[in-house]
mmCIF file of C-alpha atoms in Angstrom:
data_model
loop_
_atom_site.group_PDB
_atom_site.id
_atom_site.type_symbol
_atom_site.label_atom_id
_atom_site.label_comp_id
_atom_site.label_asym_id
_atom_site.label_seq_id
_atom_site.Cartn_x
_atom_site.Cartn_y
_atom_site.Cartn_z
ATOM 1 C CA UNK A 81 137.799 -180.340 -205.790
ATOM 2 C CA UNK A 82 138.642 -182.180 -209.237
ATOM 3 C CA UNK A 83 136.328 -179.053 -211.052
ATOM 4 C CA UNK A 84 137.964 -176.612 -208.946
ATOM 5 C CA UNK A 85 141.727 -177.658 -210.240
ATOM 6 C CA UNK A 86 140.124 -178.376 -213.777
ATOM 7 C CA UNK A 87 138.936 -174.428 -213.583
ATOM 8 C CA UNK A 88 142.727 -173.464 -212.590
ATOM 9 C CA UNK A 89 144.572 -174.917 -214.766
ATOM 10 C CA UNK A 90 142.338 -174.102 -217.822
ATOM 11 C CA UNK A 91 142.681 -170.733 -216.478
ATOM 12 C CA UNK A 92 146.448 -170.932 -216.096
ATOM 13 C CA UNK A 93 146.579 -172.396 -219.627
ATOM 14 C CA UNK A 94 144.230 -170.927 -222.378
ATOM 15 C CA UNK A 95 146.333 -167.355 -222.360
ATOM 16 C CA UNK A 96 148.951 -169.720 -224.196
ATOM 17 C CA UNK A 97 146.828 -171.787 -226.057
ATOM 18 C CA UNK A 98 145.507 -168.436 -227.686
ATOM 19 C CA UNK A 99 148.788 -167.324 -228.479
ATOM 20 C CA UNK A 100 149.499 -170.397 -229.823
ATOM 21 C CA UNK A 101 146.940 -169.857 -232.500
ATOM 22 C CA UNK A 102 148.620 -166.302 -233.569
ATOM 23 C CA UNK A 103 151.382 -168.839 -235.358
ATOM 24 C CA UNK A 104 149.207 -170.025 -238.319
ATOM 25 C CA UNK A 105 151.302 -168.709 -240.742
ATOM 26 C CA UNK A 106 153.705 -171.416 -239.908
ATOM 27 C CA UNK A 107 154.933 -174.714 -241.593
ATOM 28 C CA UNK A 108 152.772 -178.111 -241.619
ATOM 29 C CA UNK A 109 155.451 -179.583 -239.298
ATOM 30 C CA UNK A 110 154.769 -176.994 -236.687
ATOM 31 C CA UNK A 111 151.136 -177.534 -237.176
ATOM 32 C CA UNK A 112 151.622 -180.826 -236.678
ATOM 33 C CA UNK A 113 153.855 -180.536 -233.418
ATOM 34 C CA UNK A 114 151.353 -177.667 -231.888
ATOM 35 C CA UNK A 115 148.605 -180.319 -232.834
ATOM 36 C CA UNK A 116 150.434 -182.784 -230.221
ATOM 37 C CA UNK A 117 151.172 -180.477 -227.751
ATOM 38 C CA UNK A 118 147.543 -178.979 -227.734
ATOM 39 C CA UNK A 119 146.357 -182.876 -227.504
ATOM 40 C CA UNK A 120 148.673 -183.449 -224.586
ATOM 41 C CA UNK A 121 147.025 -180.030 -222.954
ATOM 42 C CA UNK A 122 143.643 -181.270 -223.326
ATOM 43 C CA UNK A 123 144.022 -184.373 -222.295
ATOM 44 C CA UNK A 124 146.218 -183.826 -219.292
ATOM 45 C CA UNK A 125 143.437 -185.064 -217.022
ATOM 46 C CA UNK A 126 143.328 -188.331 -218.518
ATOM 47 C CA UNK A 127 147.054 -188.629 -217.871
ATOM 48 C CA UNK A 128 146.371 -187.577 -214.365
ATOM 49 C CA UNK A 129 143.791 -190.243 -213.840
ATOM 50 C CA UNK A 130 145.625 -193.163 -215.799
ATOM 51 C CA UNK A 131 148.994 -191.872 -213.373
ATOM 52 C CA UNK A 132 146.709 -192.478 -209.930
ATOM 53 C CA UNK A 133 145.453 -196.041 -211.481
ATOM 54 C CA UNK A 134 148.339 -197.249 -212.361
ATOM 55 C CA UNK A 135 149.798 -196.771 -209.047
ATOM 56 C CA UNK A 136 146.771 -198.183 -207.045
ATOM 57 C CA UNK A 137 146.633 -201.079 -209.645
ATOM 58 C CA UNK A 138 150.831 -201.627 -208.817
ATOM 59 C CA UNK A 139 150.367 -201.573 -205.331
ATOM 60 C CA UNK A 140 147.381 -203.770 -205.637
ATOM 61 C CA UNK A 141 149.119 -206.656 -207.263
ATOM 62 C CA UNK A 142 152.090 -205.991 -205.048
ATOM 63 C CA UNK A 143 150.105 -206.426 -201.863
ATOM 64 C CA UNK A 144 148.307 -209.561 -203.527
ATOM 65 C CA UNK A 145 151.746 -211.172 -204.318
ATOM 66 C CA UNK A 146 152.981 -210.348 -200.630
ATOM 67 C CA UNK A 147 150.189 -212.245 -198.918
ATOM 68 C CA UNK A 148 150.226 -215.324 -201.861
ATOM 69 C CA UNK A 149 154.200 -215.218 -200.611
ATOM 70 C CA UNK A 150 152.594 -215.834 -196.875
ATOM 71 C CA UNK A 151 150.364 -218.286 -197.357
ATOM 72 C CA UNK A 152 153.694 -220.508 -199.081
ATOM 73 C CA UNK A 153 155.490 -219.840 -195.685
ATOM 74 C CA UNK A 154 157.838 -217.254 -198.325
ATOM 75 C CA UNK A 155 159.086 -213.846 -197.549
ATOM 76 C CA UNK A 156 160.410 -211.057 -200.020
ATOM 77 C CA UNK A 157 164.473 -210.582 -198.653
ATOM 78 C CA UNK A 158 165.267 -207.217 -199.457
ATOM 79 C CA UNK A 159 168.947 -207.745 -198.898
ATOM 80 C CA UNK A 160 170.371 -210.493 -200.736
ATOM 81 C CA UNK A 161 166.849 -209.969 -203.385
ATOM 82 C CA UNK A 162 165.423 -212.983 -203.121
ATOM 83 C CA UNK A 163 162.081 -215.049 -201.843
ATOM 84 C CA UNK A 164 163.260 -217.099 -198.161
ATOM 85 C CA UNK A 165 161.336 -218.959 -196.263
ATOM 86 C CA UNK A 166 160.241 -217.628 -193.723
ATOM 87 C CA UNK A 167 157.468 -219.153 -190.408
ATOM 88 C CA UNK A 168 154.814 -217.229 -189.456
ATOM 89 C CA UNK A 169 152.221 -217.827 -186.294
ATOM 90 C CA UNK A 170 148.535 -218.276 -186.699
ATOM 91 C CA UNK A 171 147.801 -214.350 -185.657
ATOM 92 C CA UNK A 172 150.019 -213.497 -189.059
ATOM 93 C CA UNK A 173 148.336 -216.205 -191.059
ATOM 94 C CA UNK A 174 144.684 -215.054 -190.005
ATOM 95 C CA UNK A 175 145.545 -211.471 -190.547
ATOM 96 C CA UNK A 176 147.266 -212.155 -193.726
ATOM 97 C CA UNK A 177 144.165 -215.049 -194.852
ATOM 98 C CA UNK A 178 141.697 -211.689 -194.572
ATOM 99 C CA UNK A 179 143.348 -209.133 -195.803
ATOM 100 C CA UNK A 180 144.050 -211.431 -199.199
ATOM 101 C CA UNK A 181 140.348 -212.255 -199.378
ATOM 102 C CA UNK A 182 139.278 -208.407 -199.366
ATOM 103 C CA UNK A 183 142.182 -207.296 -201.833
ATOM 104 C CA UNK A 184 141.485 -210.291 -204.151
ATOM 105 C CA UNK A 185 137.640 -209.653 -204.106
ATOM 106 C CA UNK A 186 138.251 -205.937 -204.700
ATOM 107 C CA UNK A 187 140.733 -206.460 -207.395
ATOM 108 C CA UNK A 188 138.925 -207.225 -211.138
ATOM 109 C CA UNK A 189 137.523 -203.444 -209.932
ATOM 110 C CA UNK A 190 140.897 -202.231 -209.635
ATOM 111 C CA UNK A 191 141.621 -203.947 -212.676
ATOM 112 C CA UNK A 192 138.542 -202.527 -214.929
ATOM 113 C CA UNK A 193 139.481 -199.139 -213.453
ATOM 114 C CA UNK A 194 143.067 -199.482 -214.866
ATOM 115 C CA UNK A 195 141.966 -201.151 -218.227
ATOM 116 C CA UNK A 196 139.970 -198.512 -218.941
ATOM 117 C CA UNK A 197 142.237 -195.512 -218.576
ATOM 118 C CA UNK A 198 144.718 -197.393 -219.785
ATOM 119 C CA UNK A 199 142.847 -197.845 -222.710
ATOM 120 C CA UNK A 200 141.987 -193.937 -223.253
ATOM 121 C CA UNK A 201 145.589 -193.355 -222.637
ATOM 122 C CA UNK A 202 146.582 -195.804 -225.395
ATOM 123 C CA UNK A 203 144.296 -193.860 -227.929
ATOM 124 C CA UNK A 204 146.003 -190.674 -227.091
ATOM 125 C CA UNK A 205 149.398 -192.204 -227.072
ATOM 126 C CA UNK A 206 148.690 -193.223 -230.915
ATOM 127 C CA UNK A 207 147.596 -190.180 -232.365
ATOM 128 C CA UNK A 208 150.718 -188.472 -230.773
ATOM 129 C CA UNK A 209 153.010 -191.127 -232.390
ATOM 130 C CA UNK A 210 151.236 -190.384 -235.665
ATOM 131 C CA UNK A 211 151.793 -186.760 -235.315
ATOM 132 C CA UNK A 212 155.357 -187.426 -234.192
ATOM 133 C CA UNK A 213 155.895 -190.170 -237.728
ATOM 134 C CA UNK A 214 154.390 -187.655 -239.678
ATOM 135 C CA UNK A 215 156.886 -184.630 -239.113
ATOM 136 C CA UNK A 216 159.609 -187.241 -239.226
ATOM 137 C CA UNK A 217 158.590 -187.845 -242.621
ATOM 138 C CA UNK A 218 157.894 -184.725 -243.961
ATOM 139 C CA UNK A 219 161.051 -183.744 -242.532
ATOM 140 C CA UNK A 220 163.244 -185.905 -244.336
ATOM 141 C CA UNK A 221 161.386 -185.324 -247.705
ATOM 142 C CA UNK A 222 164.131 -183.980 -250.259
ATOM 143 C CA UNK A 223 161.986 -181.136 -251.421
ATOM 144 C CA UNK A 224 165.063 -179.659 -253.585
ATOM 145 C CA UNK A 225 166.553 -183.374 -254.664
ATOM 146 C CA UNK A 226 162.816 -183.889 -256.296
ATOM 147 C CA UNK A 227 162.493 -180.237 -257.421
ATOM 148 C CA UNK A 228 166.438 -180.406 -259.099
ATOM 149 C CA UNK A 229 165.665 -183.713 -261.124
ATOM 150 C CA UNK A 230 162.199 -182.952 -262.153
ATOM 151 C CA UNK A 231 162.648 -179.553 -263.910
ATOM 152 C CA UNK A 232 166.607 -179.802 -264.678
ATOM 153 C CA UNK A 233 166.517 -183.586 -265.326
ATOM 154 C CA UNK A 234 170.820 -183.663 -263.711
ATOM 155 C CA UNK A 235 171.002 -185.119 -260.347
ATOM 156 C CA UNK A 236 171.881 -183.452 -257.296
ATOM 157 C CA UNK A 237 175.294 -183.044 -255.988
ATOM 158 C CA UNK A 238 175.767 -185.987 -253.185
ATOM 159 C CA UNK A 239 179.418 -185.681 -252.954
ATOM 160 C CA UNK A 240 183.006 -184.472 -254.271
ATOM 161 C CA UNK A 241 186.008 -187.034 -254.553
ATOM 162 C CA UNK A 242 189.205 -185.651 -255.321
ATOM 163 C CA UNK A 243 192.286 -187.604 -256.691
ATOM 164 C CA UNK A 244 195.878 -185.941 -256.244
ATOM 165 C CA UNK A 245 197.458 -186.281 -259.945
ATOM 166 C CA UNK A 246 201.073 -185.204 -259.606
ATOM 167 C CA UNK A 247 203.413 -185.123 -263.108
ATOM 168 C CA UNK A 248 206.803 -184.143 -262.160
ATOM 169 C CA UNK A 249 206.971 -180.631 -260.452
ATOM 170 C CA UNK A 250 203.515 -180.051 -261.051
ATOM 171 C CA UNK A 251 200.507 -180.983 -258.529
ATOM 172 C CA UNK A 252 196.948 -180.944 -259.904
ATOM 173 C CA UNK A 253 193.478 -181.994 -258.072
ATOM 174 C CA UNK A 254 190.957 -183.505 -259.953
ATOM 175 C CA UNK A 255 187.630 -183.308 -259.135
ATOM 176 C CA UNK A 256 184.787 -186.064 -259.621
ATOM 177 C CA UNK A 257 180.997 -184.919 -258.926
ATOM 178 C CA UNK A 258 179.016 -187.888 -257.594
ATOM 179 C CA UNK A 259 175.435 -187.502 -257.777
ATOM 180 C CA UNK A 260 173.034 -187.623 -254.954
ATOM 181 C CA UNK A 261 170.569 -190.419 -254.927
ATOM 182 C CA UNK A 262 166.866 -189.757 -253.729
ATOM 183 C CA UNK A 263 165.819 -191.540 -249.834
ATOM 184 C CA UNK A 264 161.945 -190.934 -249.699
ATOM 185 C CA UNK A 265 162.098 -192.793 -246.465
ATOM 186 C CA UNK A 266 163.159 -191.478 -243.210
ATOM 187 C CA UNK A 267 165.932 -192.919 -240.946
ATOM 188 C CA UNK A 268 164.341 -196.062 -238.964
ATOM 189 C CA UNK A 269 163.121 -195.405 -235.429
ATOM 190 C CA UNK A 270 164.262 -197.472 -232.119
ATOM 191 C CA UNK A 271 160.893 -198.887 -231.161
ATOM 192 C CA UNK A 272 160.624 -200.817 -227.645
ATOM 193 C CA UNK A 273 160.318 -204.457 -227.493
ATOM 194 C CA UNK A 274 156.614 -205.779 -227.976
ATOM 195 C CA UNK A 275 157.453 -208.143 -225.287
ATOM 196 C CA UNK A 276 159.062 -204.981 -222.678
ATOM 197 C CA UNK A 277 155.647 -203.175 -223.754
ATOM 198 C CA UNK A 278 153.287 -205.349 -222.574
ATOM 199 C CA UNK A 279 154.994 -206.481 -219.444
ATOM 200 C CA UNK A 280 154.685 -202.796 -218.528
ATOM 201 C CA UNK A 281 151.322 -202.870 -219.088
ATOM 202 C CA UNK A 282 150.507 -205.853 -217.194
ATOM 203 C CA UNK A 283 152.613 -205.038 -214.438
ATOM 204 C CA UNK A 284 151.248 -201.426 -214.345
ATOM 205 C CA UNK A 285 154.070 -199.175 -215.077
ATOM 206 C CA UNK A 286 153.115 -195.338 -216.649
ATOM 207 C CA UNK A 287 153.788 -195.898 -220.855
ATOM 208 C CA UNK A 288 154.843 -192.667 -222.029
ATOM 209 C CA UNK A 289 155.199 -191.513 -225.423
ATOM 210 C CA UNK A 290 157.587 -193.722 -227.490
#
């Protein structure tokens, strides 16, 4: 079944990808951005995989903290949000006692299962965000700023300031050229918290690109 979707969607998607390739004559930042995209296409599987771990891993630990919340006579209240007490009869506790012991057994596989996807879709997440940094910075590379001061030697036009000069009936403008100064480094990025980051990942929620 997993070969027979593999086979479709290749099939769906390598008519693209080929015509993809007919834009070589383009720019490095498009090669760069086609690079991602074609990285995202291969590796859609992965995603796929990493997407149906980190749900079974979620409700894993969500089931495990349930029946931890039982054996402390505590109950999730939806409505007012909050862990209540709560008493529960033997039948519940017995119920709840084996159901804890398979989950908890079964979970460092769980676990190793969601490390390990995690980890390939880590990997792919960084070479995208390299990609994605490096057409940021070639981007906001003054190409003519350089070119302008290194074969003319005058800087670049930043900006025009004009000063109203008024002598009696007369009105006159003058004009003062400010040069441009040269910013070889692009605009800073807002990156996620470290801390928000890895509570995702512990927790189990699907990173996506940042």
């Amino acid at each position: 079944m997993v070969a027979g979707a593999w086979a479709a969607y290749v099939g769906v998607v390598d008519p693209w990808v080929g015509a993809l390739f007919t834009l070589w004559p383009g720019s490095l930042t498009l090669h760069l951005a086609l690079a991602s995209d074609l990285l995202a296409l291969a590796t859609v599987h992965m995603y796929c995989f990493y997407g149906y771990a980190c749900r079974l891993y979620q409700g894993w630990a969500r089931a495990l903290a349930a029946l931890w919340r039982l054996f402390r006579g505590r109950k999730w209240n939806p409505l007012r949000r909050r862990v209540d007490s709560h008493r529960y009869d033997v039948d519940q506790m017995f119920v709840g006692t084996l159901l804890f012991g398979v989950l908890f057994f079964l979970f460092p596989t769980v676990a190793v299962y969601y490390a390990v996807f995690l980890s390939l879709r880590l990997v792919v997440l960084c070479v995208q965000g390299v990609l994605s940094r490096a057409v940021l910075v070639w981007d906001s590379l003054p190409f003519y700023t350089l070119a302008a001061r290194t074969f003319t030697g005058r800087p670049v036009v930043g900006d025009l300031l004009f000063h109203a000069l008024s002598s009696g009936p007369e009105f006159a403008l003058y004009m003062q050229v400010i040069g441009g100064g040269v910013n070889l480094l692009p605009e800073p990025l807002g990156f996620p918290s470290w801390k928000d980051l890895l509570a995702d990942l512990v927790v189990g929620r699907i990173v996506y690109p940042l």
